[in-house]
Coordinates of C-alpha atoms and ligand atoms in Angstrom, one line a residue:
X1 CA 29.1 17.9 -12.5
X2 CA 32.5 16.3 -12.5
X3 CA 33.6 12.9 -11.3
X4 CA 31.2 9.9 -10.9
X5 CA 27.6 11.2 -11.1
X6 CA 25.5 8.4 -9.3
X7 CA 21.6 8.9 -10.2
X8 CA 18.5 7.7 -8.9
X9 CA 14.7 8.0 -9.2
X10 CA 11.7 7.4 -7.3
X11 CA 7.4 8.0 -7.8
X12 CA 4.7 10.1 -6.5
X13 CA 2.1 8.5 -4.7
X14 CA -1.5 8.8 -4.2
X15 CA -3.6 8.4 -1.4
X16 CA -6.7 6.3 -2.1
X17 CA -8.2 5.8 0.9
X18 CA -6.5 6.1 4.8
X19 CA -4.6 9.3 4.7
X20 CA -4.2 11.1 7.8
X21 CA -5.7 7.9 10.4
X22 CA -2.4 5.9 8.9
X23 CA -0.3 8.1 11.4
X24 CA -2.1 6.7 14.4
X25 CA -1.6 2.8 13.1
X26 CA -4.9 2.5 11.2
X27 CA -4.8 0.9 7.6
X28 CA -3.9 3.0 4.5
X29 CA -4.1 2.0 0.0
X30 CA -1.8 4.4 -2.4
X31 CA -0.7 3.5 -5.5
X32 CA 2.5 5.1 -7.3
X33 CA 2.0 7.6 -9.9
X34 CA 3.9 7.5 -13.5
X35 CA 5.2 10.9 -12.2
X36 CA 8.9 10.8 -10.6
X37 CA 11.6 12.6 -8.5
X38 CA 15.3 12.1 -10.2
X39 CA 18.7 13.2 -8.4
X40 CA 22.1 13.2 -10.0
X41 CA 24.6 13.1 -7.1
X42 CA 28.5 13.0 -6.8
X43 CA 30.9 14.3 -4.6
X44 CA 31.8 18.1 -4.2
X45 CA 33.1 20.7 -1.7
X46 CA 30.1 22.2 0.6
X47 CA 26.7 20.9 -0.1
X48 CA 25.2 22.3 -3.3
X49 CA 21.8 22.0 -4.5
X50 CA 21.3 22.7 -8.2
X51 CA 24.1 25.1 -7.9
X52 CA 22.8 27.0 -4.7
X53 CA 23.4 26.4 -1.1
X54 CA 20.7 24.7 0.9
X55 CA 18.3 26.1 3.8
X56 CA 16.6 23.7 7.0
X57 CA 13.5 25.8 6.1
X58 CA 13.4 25.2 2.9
X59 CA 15.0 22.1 1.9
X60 CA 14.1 20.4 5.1
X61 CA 14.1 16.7 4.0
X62 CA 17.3 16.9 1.9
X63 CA 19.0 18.7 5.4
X64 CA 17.5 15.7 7.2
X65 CA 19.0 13.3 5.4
X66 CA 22.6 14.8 5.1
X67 CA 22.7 15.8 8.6
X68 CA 21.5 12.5 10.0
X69 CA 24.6 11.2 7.6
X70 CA 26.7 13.7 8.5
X71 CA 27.3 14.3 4.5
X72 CA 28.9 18.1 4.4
X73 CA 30.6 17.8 0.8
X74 CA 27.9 16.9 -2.0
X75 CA 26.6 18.1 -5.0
X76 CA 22.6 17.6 -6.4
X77 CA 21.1 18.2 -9.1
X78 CA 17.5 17.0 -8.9
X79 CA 14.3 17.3 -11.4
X80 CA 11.5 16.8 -10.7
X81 CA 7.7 15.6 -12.5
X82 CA 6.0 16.0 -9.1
X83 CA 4.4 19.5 -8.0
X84 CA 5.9 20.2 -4.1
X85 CA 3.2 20.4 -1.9
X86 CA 0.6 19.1 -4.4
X87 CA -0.5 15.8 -2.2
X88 CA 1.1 13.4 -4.5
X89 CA 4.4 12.5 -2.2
X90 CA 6.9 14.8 -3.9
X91 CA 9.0 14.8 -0.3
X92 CA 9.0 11.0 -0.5
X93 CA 9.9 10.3 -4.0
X94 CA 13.0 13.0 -3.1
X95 CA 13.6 11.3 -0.2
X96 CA 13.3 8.0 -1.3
X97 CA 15.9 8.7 -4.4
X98 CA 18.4 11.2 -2.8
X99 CA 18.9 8.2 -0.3
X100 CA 19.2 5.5 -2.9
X101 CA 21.9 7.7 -4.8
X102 CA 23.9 8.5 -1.4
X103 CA 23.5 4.3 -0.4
X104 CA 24.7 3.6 -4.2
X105 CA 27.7 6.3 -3.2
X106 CA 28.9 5.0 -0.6
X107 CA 28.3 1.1 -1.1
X108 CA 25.9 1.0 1.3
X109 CA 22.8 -2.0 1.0
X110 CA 20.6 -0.8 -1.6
X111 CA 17.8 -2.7 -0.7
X112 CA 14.4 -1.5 -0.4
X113 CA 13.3 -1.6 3.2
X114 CA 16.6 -0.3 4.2
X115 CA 15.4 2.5 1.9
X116 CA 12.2 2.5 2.8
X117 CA 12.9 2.3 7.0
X118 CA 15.5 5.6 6.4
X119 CA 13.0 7.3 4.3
X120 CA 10.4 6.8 7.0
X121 CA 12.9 7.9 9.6
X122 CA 13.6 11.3 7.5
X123 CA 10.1 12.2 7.1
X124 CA 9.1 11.6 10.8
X125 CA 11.5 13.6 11.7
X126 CA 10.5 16.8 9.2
X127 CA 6.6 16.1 9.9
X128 CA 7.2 15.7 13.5
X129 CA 5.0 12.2 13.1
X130 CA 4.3 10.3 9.8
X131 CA 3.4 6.9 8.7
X132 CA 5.3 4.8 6.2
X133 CA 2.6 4.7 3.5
X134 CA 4.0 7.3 1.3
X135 CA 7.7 6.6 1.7
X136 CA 7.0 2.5 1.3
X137 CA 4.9 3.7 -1.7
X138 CA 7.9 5.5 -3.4
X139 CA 10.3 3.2 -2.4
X140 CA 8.1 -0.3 -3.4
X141 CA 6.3 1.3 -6.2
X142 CA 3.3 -0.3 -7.2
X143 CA 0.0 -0.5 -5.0
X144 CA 1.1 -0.6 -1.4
X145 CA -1.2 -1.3 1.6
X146 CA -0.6 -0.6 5.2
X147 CA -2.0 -3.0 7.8
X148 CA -4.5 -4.2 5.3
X149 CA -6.9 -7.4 6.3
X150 CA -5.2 -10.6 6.1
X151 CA -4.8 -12.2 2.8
X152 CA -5.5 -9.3 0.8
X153 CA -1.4 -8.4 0.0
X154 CA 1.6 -9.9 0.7
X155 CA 3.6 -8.2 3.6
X156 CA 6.8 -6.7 2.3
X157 CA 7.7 -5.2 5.4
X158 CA 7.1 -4.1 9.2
X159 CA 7.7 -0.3 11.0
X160 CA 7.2 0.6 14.6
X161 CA 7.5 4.0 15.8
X162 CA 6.1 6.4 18.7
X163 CA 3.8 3.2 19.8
X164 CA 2.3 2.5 16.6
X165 CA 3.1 -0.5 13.9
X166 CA 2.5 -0.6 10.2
X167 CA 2.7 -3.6 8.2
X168 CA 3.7 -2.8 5.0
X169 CA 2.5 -5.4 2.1
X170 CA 2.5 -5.2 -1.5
X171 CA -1.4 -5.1 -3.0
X172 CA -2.9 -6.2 -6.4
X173 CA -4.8 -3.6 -7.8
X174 CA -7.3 -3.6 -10.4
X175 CA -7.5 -1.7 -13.9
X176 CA -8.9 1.7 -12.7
X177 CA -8.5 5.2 -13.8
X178 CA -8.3 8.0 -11.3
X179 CA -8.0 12.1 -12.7
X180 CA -6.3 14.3 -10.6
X181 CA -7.6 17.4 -9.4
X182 CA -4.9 20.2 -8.2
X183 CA -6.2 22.7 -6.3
X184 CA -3.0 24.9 -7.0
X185 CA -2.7 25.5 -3.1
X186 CA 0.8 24.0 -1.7
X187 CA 0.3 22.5 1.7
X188 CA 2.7 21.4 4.0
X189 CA 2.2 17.8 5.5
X190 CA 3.7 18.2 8.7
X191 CA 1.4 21.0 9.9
X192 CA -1.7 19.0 8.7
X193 CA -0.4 16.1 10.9
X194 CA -0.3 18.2 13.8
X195 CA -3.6 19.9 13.6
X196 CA -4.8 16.1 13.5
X197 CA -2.7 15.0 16.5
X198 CA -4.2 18.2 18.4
X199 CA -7.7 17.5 17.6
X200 CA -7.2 13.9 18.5
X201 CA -6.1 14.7 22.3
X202 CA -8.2 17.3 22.6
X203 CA -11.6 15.7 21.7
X204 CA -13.0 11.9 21.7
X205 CA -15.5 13.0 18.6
X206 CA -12.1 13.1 16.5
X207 CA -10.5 9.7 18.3
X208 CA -14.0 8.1 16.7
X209 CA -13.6 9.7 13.2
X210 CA -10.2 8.8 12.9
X211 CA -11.3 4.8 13.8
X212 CA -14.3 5.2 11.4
X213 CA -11.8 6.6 8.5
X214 CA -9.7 3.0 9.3
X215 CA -13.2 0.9 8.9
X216 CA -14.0 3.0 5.5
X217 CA -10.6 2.2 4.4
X218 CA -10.5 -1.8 5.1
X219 CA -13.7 -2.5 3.1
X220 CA -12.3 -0.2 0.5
X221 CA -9.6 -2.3 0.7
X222 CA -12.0 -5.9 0.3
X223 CA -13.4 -3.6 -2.4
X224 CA -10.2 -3.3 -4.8
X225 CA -9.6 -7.0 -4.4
X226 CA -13.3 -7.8 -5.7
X227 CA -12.7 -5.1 -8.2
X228 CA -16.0 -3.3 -6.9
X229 CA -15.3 0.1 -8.2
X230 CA -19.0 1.2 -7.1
X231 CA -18.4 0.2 -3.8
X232 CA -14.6 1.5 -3.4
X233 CA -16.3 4.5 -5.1
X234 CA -19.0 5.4 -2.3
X235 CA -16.0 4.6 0.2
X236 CA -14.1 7.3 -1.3
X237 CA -16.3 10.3 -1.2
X238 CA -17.4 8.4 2.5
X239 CA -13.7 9.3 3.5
X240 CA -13.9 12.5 2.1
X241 CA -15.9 13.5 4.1
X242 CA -14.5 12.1 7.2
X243 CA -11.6 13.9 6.3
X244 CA -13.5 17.2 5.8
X245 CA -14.8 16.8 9.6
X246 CA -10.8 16.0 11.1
X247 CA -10.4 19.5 9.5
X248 CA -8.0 19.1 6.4
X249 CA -10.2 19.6 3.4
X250 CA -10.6 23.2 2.1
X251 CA -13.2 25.2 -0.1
X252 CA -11.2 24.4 -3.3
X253 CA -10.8 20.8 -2.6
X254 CA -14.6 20.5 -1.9
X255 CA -15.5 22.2 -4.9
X256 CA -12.8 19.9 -7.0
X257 CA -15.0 17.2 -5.2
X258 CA -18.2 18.0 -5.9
X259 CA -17.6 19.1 -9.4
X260 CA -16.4 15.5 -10.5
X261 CA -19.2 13.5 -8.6
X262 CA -21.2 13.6 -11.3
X263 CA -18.9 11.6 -13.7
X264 CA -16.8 9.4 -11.1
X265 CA -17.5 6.4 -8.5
X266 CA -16.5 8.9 -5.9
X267 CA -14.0 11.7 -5.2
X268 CA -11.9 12.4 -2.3
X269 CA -8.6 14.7 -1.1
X270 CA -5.7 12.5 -1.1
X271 CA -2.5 13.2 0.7
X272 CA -2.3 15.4 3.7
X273 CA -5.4 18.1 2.3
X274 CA -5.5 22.1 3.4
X275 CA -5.2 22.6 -0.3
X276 CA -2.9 20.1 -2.7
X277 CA -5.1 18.0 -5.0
X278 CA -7.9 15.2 -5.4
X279 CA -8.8 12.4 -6.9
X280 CA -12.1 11.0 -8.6
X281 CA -12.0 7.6 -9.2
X282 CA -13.6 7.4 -12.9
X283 CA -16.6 6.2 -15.1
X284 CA -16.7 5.3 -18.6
X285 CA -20.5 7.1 -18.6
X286 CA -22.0 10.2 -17.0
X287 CA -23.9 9.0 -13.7
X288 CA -27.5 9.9 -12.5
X289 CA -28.0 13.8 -12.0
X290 CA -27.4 14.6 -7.9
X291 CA -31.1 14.7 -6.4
Ligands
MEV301 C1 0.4 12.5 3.5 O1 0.6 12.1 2.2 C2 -0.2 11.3 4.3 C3 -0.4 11.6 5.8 O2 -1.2 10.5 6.3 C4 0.9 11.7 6.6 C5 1.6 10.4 6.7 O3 1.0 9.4 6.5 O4 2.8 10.5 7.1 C6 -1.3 12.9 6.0

């Protein structure tokens, strides 16, 4: 790359608890992941992407964001810790630091829910509907809550969109360890949301799973402030299967699930499901043998 190369990072996220009912204004926990997204940026002729041109279909959130800036004349060179389509908010950490380099470029405010509001914007717009849980994650870093009970974290910032609200607030999370299954299966998101959305309109049974996934998720939330990792445990594998019912778990995932019962507090898909990966929430002994 010649001339000034501006670069910027962002994490992965996971999911512990909300995904999916977060797009329909219910609460949602993730925590970033040591894992991150990097771009190198600077100015070039024609858009360039690691040396090769760039397609809607297949680089659909790094199109978004140039063509909602009209940006024609840029070259990126990204890398990337963060399996695509693994459940563990590669698009968002991408998102997240291709628009932090271009804001840097161009001497735009750099602040983070400018960043965060624009990362939102670009993944609505590629999934067709989204929440901010995974963009806010990527962008705040940390643990993050979305419209968590009152007192628990301290509210960062606020996103409307499509007549639903998210409060966004930073949340203090305990000392836990959390192994991360990959099913090897790359999902998309946006297709996942919309077989949600579907079922939703089409059926009041999945309107009632989607409210019971937001109660699981609030007293998981109580749960991680009183550290009760038993409790936040059984909440997990709880949401599970809610989430199995609404249609995005797979054979795999259930099988990653099951598998790690045995030795975690509780298991669960995180991130949008149909394949991508899972987390189990971890013990320091072996528990009881299932019945
Ligand atoms: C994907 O990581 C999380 C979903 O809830 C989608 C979203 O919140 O935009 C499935």
């Amino acid at each position: 790359m010649n001339g000034r190369i501006i670069r910027a990072s962002a994490p992965g996220k996971l999911i512990v608890l909300g995904e999916h009912s977060v797009v329909f204004g219910k609460p949602a926990l993730a925590l970033a992941i040591d894992r991150r997204f990097r771009c190198d940026i600077c100015p070039g002729s024609g858009i360039l992407l690691n040396g090769a041109g760039i397609s809607p279909r297949l680089h659909p959130h790094i199109d978004t964001i140039l063509r909602r800036r009209n940006i024609s004349d840029l070259r990126i060179e990204t890398e990337s810790r963060i399996p695509s389509g693994s459940g563990l908010g590669s698009s968002a950490a991408l998102s997240a630091a291709l628009i932090g380099a271009v804001r840097l470029m161009r001497g735009e405010a750099c602040g983070e829910e400018a960043l965060a509001l624009e990362a939102f914007e670009t993944e609505y717009e590629v999934q067709g509907r989204a929440s901010p849980i995974d963009t806010s994650t990527s962008v705040h870093g940390g643990g993050v809550a979305v419209n968590c009970p009152e007192g628990l974290g301290t509210p960062i910032w606020h996103i409307s969109k499509g007549g639903n609200s998210w409060t966004v607030s930073d949340i203090p999370v305990p000392e836990m360890t959390f192994v991360v299954g990959y099913t090897g299966i790359k999902a998309a998101t946006g297709p996942l949301v919309q077989k949600v959305r579907k079922y939703k309109e089409s059926n009041r049974f999945a309107s009632d799973i989607i409210d019971e996934i937001g109660e699981v998720t609030r007293d998981g939330m109580r749960a991680v402030s009183n550290d009760d990792k038993d409790l936040l445990g059984e909440l997990m594998t709880r949401d599970h299967k809610l989430l199995s019912i609404l249609g995005v778990s797979c054979r795999e995932l259930n099988k990653l699930v099951d598998a790690s019962l045995e030795y975690s507090y509780g298991a669960k898909l995180t991130g949008s499901g149909g394949g991508g990966s899972m987390i189990a929430s971890l013990t320091s002994r072996r528990r009881s043998a299932k019945p």
